[in-house]
mmCIF file of C-alpha atoms and ligand atoms in Angstrom:
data_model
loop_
_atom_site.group_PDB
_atom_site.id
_atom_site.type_symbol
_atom_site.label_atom_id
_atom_site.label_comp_id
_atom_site.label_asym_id
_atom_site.label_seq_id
_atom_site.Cartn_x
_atom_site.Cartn_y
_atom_site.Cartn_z
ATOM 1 C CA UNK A 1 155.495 114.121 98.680
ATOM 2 C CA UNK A 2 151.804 114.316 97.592
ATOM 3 C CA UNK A 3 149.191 116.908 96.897
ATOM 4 C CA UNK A 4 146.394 118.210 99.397
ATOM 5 C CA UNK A 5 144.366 120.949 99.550
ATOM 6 C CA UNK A 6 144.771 122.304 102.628
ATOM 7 C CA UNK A 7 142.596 124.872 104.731
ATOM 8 C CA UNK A 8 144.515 127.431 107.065
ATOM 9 C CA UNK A 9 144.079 130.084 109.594
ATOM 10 C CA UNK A 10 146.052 132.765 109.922
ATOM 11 C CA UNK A 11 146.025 135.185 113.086
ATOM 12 C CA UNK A 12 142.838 137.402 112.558
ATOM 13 C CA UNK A 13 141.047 133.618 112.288
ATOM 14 C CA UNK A 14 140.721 134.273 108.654
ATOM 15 C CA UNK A 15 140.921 130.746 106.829
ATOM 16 C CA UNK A 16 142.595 130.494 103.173
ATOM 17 C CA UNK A 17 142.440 127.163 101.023
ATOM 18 C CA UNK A 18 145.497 126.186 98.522
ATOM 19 C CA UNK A 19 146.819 122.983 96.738
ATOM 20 C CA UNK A 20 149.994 122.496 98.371
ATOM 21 C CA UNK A 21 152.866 119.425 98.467
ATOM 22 C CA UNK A 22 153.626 117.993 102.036
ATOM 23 C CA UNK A 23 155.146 115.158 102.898
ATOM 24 C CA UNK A 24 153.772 111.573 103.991
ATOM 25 C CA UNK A 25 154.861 111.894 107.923
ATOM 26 C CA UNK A 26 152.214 114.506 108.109
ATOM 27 C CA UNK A 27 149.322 112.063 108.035
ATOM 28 C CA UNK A 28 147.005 111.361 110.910
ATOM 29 C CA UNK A 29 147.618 108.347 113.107
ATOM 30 C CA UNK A 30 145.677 105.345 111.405
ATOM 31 C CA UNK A 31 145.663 101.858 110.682
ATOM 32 C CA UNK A 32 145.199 101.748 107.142
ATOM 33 C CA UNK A 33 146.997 104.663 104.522
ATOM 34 C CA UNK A 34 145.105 104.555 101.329
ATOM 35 C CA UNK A 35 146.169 106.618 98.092
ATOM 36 C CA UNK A 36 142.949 108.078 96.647
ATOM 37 C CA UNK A 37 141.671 108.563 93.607
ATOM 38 C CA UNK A 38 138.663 110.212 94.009
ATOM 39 C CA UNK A 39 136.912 112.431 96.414
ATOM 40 C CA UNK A 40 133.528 114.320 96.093
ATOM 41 C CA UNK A 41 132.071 117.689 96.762
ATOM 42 C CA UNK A 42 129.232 117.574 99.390
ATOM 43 C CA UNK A 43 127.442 120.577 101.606
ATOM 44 C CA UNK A 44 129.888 119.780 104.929
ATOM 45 C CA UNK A 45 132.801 119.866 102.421
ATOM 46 C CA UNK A 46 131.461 123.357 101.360
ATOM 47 C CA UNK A 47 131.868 124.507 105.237
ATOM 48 C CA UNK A 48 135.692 122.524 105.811
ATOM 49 C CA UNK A 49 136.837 124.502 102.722
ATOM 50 C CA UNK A 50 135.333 127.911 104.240
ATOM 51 C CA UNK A 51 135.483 129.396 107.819
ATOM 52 C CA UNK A 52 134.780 125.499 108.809
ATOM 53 C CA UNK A 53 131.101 126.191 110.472
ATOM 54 C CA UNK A 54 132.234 124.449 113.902
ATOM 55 C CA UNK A 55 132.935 121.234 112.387
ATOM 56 C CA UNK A 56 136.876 121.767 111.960
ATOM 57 C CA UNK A 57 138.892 120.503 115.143
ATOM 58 C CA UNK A 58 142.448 121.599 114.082
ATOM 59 C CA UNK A 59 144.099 123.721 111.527
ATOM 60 C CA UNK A 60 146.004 123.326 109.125
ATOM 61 C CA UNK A 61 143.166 121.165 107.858
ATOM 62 C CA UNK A 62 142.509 118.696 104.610
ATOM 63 C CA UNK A 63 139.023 118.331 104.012
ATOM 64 C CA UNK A 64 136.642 116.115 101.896
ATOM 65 C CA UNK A 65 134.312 114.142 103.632
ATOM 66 C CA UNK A 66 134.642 110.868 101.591
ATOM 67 C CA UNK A 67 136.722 108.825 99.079
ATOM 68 C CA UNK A 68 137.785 106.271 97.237
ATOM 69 C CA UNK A 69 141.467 104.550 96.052
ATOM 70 C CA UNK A 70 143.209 101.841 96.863
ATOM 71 C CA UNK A 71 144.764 100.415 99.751
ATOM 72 C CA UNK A 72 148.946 101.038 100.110
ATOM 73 C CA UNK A 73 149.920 99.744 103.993
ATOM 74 C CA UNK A 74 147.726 98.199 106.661
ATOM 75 C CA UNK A 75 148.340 97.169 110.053
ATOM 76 C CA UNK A 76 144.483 96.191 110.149
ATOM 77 C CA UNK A 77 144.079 92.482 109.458
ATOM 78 C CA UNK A 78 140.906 93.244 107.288
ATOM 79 C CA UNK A 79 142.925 94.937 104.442
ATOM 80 C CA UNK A 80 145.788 94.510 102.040
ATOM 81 C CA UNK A 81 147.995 96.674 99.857
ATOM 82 C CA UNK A 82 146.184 96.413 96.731
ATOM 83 C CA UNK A 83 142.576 96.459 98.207
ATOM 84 C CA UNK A 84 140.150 99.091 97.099
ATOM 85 C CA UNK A 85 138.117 100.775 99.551
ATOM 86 C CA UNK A 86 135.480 103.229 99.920
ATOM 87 C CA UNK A 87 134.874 105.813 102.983
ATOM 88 C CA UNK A 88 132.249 107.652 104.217
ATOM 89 C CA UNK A 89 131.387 109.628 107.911
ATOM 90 C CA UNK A 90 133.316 108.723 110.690
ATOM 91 C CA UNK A 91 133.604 112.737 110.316
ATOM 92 C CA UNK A 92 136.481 112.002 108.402
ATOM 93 C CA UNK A 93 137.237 115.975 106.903
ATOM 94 C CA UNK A 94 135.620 117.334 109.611
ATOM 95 C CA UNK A 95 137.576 116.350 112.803
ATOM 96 C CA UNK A 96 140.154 114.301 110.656
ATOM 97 C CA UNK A 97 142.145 114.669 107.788
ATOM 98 C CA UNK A 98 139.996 113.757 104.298
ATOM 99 C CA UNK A 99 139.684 112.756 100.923
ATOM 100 C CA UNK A 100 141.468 115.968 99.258
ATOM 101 C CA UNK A 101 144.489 114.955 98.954
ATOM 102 C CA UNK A 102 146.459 112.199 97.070
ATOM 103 C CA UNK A 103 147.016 109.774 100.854
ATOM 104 C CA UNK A 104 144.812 109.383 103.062
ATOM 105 C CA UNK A 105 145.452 108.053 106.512
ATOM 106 C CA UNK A 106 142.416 106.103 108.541
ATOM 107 C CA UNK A 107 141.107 103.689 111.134
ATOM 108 C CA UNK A 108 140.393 100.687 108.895
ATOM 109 C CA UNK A 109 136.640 100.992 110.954
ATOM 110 C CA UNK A 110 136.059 103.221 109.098
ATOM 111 C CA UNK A 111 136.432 101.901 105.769
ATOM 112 C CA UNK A 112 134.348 99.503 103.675
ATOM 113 C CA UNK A 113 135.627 97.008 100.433
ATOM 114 C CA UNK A 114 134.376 98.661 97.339
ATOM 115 C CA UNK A 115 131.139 96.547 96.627
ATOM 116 C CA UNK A 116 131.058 94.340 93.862
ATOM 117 C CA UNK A 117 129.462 96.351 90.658
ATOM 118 C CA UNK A 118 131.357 99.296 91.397
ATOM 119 C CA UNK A 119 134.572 101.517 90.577
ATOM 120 C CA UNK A 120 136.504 103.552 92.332
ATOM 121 C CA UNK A 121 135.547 106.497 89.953
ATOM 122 C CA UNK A 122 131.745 105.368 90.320
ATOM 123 C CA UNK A 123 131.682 104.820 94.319
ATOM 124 C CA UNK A 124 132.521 108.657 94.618
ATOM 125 C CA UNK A 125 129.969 109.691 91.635
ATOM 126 C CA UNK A 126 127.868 107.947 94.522
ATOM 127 C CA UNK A 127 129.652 109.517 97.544
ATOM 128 C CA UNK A 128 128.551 110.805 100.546
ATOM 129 C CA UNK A 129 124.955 112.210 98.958
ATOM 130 C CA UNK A 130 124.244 108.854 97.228
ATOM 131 C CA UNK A 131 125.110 106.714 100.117
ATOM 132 C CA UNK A 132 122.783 108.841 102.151
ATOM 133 C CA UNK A 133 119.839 108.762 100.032
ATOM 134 C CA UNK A 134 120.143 105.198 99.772
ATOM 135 C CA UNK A 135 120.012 104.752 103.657
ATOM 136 C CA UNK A 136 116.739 107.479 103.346
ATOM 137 C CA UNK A 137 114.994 105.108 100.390
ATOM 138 C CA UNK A 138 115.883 102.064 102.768
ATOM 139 C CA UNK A 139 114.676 103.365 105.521
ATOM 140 C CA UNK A 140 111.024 104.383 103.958
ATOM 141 C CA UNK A 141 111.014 100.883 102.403
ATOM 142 C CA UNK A 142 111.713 99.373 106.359
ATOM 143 C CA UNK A 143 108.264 101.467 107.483
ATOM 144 C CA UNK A 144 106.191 100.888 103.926
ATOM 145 C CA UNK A 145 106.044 102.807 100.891
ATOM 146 C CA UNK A 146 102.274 104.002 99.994
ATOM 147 C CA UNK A 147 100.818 104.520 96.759
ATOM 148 C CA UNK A 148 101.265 107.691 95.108
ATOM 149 C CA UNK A 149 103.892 109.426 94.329
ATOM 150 C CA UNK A 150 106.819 109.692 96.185
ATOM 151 C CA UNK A 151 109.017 113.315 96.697
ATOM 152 C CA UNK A 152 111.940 114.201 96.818
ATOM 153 C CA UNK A 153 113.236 118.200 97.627
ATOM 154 C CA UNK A 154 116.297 119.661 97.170
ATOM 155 C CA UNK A 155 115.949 117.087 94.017
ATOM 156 C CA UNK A 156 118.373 118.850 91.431
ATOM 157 C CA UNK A 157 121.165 118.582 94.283
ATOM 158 C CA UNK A 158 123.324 115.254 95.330
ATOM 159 C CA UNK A 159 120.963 113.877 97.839
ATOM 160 C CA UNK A 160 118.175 114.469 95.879
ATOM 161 C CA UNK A 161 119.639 113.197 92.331
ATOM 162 C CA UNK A 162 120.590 110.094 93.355
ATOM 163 C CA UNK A 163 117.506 109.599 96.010
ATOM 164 C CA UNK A 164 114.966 110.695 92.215
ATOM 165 C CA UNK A 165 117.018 108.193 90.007
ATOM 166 C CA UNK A 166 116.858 105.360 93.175
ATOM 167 C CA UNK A 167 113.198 105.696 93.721
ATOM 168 C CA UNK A 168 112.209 105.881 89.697
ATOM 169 C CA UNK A 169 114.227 102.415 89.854
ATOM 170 C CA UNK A 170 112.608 100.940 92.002
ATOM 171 C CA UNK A 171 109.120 101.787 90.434
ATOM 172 C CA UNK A 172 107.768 104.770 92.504
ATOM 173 C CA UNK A 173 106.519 107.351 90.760
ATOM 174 C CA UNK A 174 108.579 110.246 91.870
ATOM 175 C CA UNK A 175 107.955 114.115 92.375
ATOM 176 C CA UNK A 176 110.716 115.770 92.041
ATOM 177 C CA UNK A 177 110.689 119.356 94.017
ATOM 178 C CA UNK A 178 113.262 121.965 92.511
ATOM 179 C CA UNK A 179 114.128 125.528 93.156
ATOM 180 C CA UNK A 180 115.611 125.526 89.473
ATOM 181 C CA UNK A 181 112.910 124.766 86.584
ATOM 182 C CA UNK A 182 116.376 124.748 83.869
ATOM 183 C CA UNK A 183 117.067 121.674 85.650
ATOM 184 C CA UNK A 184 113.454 119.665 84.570
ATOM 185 C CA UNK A 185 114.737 118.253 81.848
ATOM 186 C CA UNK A 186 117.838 116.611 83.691
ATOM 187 C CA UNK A 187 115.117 115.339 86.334
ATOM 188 C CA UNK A 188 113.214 113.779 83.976
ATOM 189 C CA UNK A 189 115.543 111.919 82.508
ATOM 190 C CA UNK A 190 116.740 110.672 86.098
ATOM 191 C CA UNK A 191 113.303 108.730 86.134
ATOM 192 C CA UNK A 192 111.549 111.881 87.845
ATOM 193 C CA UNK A 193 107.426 111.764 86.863
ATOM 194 C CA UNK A 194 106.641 114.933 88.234
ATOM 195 C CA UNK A 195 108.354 118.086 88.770
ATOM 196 C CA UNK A 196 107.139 120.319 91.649
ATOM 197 C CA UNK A 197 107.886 124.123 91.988
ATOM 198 C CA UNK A 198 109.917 124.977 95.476
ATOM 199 C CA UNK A 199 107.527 127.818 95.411
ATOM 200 C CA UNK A 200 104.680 125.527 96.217
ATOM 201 C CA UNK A 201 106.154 123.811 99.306
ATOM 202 C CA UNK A 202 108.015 126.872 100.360
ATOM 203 C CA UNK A 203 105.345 128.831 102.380
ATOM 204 C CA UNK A 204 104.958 128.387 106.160
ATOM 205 C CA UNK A 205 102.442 126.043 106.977
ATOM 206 C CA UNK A 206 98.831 127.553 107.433
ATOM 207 C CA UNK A 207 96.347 124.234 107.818
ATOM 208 C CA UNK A 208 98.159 121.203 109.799
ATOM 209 C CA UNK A 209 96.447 119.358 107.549
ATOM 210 C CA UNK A 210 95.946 119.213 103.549
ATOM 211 C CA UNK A 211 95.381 116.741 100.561
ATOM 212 C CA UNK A 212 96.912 113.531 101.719
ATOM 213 C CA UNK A 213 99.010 113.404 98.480
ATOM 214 C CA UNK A 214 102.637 111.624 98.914
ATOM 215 C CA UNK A 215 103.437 108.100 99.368
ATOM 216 C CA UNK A 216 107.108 109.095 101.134
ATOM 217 C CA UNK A 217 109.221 112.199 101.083
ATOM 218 C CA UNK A 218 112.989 111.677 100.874
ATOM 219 C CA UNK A 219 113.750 115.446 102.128
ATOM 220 C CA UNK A 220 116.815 117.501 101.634
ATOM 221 C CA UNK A 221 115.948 120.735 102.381
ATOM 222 C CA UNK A 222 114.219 121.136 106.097
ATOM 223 C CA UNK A 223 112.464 124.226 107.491
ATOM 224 C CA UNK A 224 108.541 125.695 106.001
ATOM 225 C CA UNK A 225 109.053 122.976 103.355
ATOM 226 C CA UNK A 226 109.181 119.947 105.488
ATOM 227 C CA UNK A 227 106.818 121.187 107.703
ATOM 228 C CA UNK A 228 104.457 121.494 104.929
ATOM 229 C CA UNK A 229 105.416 118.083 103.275
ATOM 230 C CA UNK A 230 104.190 116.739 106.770
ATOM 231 C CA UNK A 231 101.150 117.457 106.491
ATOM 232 C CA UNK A 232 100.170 116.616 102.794
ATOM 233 C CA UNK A 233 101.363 113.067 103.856
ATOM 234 C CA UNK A 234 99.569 109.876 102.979
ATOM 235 C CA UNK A 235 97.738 108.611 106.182
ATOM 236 C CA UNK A 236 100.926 106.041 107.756
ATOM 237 C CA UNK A 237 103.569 107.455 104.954
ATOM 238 C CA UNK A 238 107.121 108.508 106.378
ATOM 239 C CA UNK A 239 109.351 111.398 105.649
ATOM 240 C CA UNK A 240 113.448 110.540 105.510
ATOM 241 C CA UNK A 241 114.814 113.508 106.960
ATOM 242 C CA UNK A 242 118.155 113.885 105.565
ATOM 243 C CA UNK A 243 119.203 117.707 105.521
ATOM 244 C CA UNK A 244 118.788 121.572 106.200
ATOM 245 C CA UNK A 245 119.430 123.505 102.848
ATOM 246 C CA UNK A 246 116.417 125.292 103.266
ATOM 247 C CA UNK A 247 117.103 126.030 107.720
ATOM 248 C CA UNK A 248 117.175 123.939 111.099
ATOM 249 C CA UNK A 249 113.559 125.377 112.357
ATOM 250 C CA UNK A 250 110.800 122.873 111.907
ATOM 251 C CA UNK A 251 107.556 125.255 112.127
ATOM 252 C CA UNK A 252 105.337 122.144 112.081
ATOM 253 C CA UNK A 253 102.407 120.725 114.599
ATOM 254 C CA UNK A 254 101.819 117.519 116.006
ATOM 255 C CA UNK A 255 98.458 117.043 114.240
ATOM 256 C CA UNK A 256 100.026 114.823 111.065
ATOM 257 C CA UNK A 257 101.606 112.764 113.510
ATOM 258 C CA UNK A 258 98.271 112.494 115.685
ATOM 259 C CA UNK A 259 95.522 111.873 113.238
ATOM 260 C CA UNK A 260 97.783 110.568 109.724
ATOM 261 C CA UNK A 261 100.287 108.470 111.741
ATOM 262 C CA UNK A 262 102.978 110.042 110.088
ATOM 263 C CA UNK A 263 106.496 108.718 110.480
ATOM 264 C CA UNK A 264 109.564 111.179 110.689
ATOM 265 C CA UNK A 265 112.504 109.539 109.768
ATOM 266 C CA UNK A 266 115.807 110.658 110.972
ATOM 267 C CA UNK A 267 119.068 109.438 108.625
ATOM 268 C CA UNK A 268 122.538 110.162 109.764
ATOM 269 C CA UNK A 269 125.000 108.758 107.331
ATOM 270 C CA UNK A 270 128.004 109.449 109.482
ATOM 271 C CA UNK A 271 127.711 106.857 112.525
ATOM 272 C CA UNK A 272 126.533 103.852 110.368
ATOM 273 C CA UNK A 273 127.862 100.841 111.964
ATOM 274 C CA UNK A 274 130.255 98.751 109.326
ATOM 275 C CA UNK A 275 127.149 96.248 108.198
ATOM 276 C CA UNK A 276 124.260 99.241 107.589
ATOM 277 C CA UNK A 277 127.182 100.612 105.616
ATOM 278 C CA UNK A 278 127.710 97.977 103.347
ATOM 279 C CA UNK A 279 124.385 97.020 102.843
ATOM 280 C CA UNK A 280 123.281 100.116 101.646
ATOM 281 C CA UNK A 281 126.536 100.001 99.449
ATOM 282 C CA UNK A 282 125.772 96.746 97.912
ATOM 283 C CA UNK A 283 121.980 98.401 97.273
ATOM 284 C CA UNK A 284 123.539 101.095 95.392
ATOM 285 C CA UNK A 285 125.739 98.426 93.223
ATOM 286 C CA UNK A 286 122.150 96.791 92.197
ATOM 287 C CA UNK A 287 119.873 99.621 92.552
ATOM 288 C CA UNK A 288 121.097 102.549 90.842
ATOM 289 C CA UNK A 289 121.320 102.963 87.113
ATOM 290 C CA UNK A 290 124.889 103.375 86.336
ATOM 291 C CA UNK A 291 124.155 105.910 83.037
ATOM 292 C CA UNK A 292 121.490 107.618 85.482
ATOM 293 C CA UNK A 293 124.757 108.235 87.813
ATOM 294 C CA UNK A 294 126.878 109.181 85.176
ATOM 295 C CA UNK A 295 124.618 111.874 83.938
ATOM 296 C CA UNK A 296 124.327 113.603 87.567
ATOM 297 C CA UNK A 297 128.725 113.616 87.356
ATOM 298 C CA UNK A 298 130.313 116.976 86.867
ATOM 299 C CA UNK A 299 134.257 116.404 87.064
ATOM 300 C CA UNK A 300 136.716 118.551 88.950
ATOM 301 C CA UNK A 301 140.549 118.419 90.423
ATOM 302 C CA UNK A 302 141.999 119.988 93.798
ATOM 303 C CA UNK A 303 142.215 123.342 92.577
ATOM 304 C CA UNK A 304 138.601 123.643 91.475
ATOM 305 C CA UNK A 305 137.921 122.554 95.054
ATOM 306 C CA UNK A 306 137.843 127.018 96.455
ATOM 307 C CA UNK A 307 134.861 127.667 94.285
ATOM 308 C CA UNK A 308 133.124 124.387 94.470
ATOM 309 C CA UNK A 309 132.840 124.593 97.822
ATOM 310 C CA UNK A 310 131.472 128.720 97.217
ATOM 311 C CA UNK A 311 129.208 127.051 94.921
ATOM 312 C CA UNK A 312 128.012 124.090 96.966
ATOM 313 C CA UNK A 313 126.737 126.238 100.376
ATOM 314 C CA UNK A 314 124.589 128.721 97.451
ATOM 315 C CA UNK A 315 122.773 125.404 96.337
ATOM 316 C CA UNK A 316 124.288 125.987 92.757
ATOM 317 C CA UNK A 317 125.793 122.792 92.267
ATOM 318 C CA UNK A 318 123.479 120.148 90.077
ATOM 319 C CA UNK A 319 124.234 116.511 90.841
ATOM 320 C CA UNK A 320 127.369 115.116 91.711
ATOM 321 C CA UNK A 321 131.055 116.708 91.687
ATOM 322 C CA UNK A 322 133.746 113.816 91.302
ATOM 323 C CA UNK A 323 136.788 115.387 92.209
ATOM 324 C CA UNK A 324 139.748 113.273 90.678
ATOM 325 C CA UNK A 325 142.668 114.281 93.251
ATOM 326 C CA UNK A 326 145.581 112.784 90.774
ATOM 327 C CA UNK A 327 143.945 115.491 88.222
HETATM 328 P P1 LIG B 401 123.243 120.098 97.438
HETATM 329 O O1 LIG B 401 123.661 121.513 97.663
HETATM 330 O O2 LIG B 401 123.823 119.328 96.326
HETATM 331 O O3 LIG B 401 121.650 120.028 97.283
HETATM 332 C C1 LIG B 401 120.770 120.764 98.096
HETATM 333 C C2 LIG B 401 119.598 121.194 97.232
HETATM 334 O O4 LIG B 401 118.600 121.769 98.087
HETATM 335 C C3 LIG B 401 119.959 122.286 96.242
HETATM 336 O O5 LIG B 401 120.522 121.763 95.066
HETATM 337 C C4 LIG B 401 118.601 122.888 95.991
HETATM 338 O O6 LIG B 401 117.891 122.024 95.108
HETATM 339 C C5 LIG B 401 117.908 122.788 97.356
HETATM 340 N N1 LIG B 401 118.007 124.039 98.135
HETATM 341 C C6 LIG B 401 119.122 124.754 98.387
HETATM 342 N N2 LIG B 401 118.814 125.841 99.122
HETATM 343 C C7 LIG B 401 117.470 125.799 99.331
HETATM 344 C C8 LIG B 401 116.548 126.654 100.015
HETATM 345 N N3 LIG B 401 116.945 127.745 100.644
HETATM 346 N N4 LIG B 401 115.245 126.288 100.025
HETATM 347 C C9 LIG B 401 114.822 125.175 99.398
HETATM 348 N N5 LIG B 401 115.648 124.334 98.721
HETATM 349 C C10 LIG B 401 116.950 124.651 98.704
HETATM 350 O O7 LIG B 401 123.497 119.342 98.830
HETATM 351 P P2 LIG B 401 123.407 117.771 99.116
HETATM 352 O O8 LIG B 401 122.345 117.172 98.292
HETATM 353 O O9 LIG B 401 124.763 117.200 99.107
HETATM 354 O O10 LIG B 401 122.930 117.812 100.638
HETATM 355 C C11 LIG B 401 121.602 118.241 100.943
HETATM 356 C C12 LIG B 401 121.444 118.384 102.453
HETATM 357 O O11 LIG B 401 121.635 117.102 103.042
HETATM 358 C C13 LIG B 401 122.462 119.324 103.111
HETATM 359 O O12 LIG B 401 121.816 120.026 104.138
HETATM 360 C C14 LIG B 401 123.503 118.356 103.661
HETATM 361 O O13 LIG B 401 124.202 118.899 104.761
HETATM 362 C C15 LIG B 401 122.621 117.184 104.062
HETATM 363 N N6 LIG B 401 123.311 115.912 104.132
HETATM 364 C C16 LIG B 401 123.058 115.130 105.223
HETATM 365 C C17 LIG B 401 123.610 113.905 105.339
HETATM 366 C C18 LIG B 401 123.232 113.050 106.494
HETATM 367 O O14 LIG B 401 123.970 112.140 106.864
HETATM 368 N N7 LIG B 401 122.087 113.281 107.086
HETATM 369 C C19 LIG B 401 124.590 113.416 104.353
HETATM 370 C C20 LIG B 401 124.724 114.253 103.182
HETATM 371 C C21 LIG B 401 124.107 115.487 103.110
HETATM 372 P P3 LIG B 401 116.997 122.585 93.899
HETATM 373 O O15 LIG B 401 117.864 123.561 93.170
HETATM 374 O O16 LIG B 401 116.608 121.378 93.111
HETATM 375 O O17 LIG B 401 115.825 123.256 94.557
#
């Protein structure tokens, strides 16, 4: 028997989350069974632990989109009892079973070796968020940086923590936009040159064009804000679109595109094919400050998991939440 948190529905469709026991032959099918150690909290998670948002197949359901922990059977050539592996996407917690719980069952596809550099506890301060804004700094660096600084939005969340403390790293200057001015200090010290009001990137876009003013954008929060960010874009610079905390709409023109060249950048972190995923892994072992990281972590266990996830859709969360599921 093991702990999960697991999400139900009762008959009105109403869905209640609770650490219970259950037993090992309720796993998923899979190759590889894995007992974790660590999980994280990220905004999907928020929506598994809650009414699901369409991305829950089947109840009785375990989220948590990614973990960590160490291999205990494999019928998958590629992996041994004893291994320690890391998983992200594969909408593992969404359509599958997840991290929150103390096994894990999985398609060894789906899995990566924990890269060199890293632990088990520091792979999931990393998580889902990190591993994401690693793919978004990668993919900026694949089309050219430009002078000036760079931005990130949403920066006082996961994305945007790790994407500021990556990008001050690597020697960008970074502006670092924030709903939350309590949280300047904390940005600072992640590397973060510049700290930008949400305020000022929040309005709906009224010239196509302004100031060309940012090198790159890694950009968490979608809607007026990235519309605006579009067109305050050095002339060739690129925007990594990576989420929607701020809405889906895009209320933007073509002109930045048309006469600044403008790249939009789309990053999915959930279909990266095995090699993307570990080269952005063994980035993160090399590029990101390990005391940086440990400053974004905010610990939890399973039963904090109800409110985290609460906390997580109302953009209240700062940094990283490590849940530690043998806590
Ligand atoms: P967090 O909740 O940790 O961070 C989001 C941040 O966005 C908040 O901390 C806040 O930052 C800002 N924000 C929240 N609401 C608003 C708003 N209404 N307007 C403007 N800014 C807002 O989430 P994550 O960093 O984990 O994820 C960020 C986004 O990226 C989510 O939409 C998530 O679904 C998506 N995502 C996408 C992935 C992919 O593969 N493409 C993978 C992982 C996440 P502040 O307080 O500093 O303003």
């Amino acid at each position: 028997m093991f702990n999960a948190l697991i999400v139900e529905k009762n008959d009105e469709g109403k869905t209640s989350a609770s650490v219970q026991q259950i037993s090992q032959d309720r796993l998923p099918e899979g190759d590889v069974t894995v007992a974790v150690e660590y999980s994280t909290v990220n905004y999907k998670d928020g929506l598994c632990i809650g009414p699901g948002g369409g991305l829950v197949r089947t109840y009785p359901h375990v989220p948590g989109i990614d973990f960590s922990g160490t291999v205990e059977a494999s019928d998958d050539a590629r992996y041994a009892p004893g291994d320690k592996v890391v998983l992200t996407g594969w909408r593992v917690g969404e359509a599958h079973w997840g991290g929150y719980a103390q096994k894990a069952r999985v398609k060894a596809d789906w899995l990566v070796p924990l890269p060199e550099g890293l632990d088990t506890r520091q792979a999931m301060a990393v998580g889902t968020a990190g591993f994401t804004a690693m793919l978004a700094v990668m993919a900026l660096e694949d089309h050219g940086i430009k002078d000036g600084p760079v931005l990130v939005t949403g920066a006082a969340g996961g994305v945007g923590s790790v994407a500021t403390a990556i990008l001050a790293q690597l020697g960008h200057p970074v502006a670092a936009v924030t709903g939350r001015p309590e949280t300047a200090d904390y940005l600072t010290s992640l590397g973060a040159s510049q700290i930008v009001a949400r305020e000022e990137l929040n309005e709906t876009v009224k010239r196509p064009l302004e100031g060309e003013t940012w090198g790159g954008c890694v950009d968490a929060v979608g809607g007026d804000m990235l519309a605006r960010v579009l067109g305050q874009l050095k002339y060739g610079a690129s925007v990594s679109s990576v989420g929607l905390a701020g809405g889906a709409a895009l209320p933007a023109t073509v002109i930045p595109f048309l006469l600044r060249g403008v790249n939009l950048l789309g990053i999915d972190s959930v279909m990266q094919p095995y090699d993307n995923r570990l080269r952005a892994w063994t980035r993160i072992a090399k590029d990101l400050p390990m005391d940086k990281l440990e400053s974004m972590v905010q610990p939890a266990s399973l039963s904090d998991l109800p409110q985290l996830g609460r906390d997580i859709l109302k953009g209240q969360i700062k940094g990283r939440v490590v849940v530690d599921v043998n806590a």
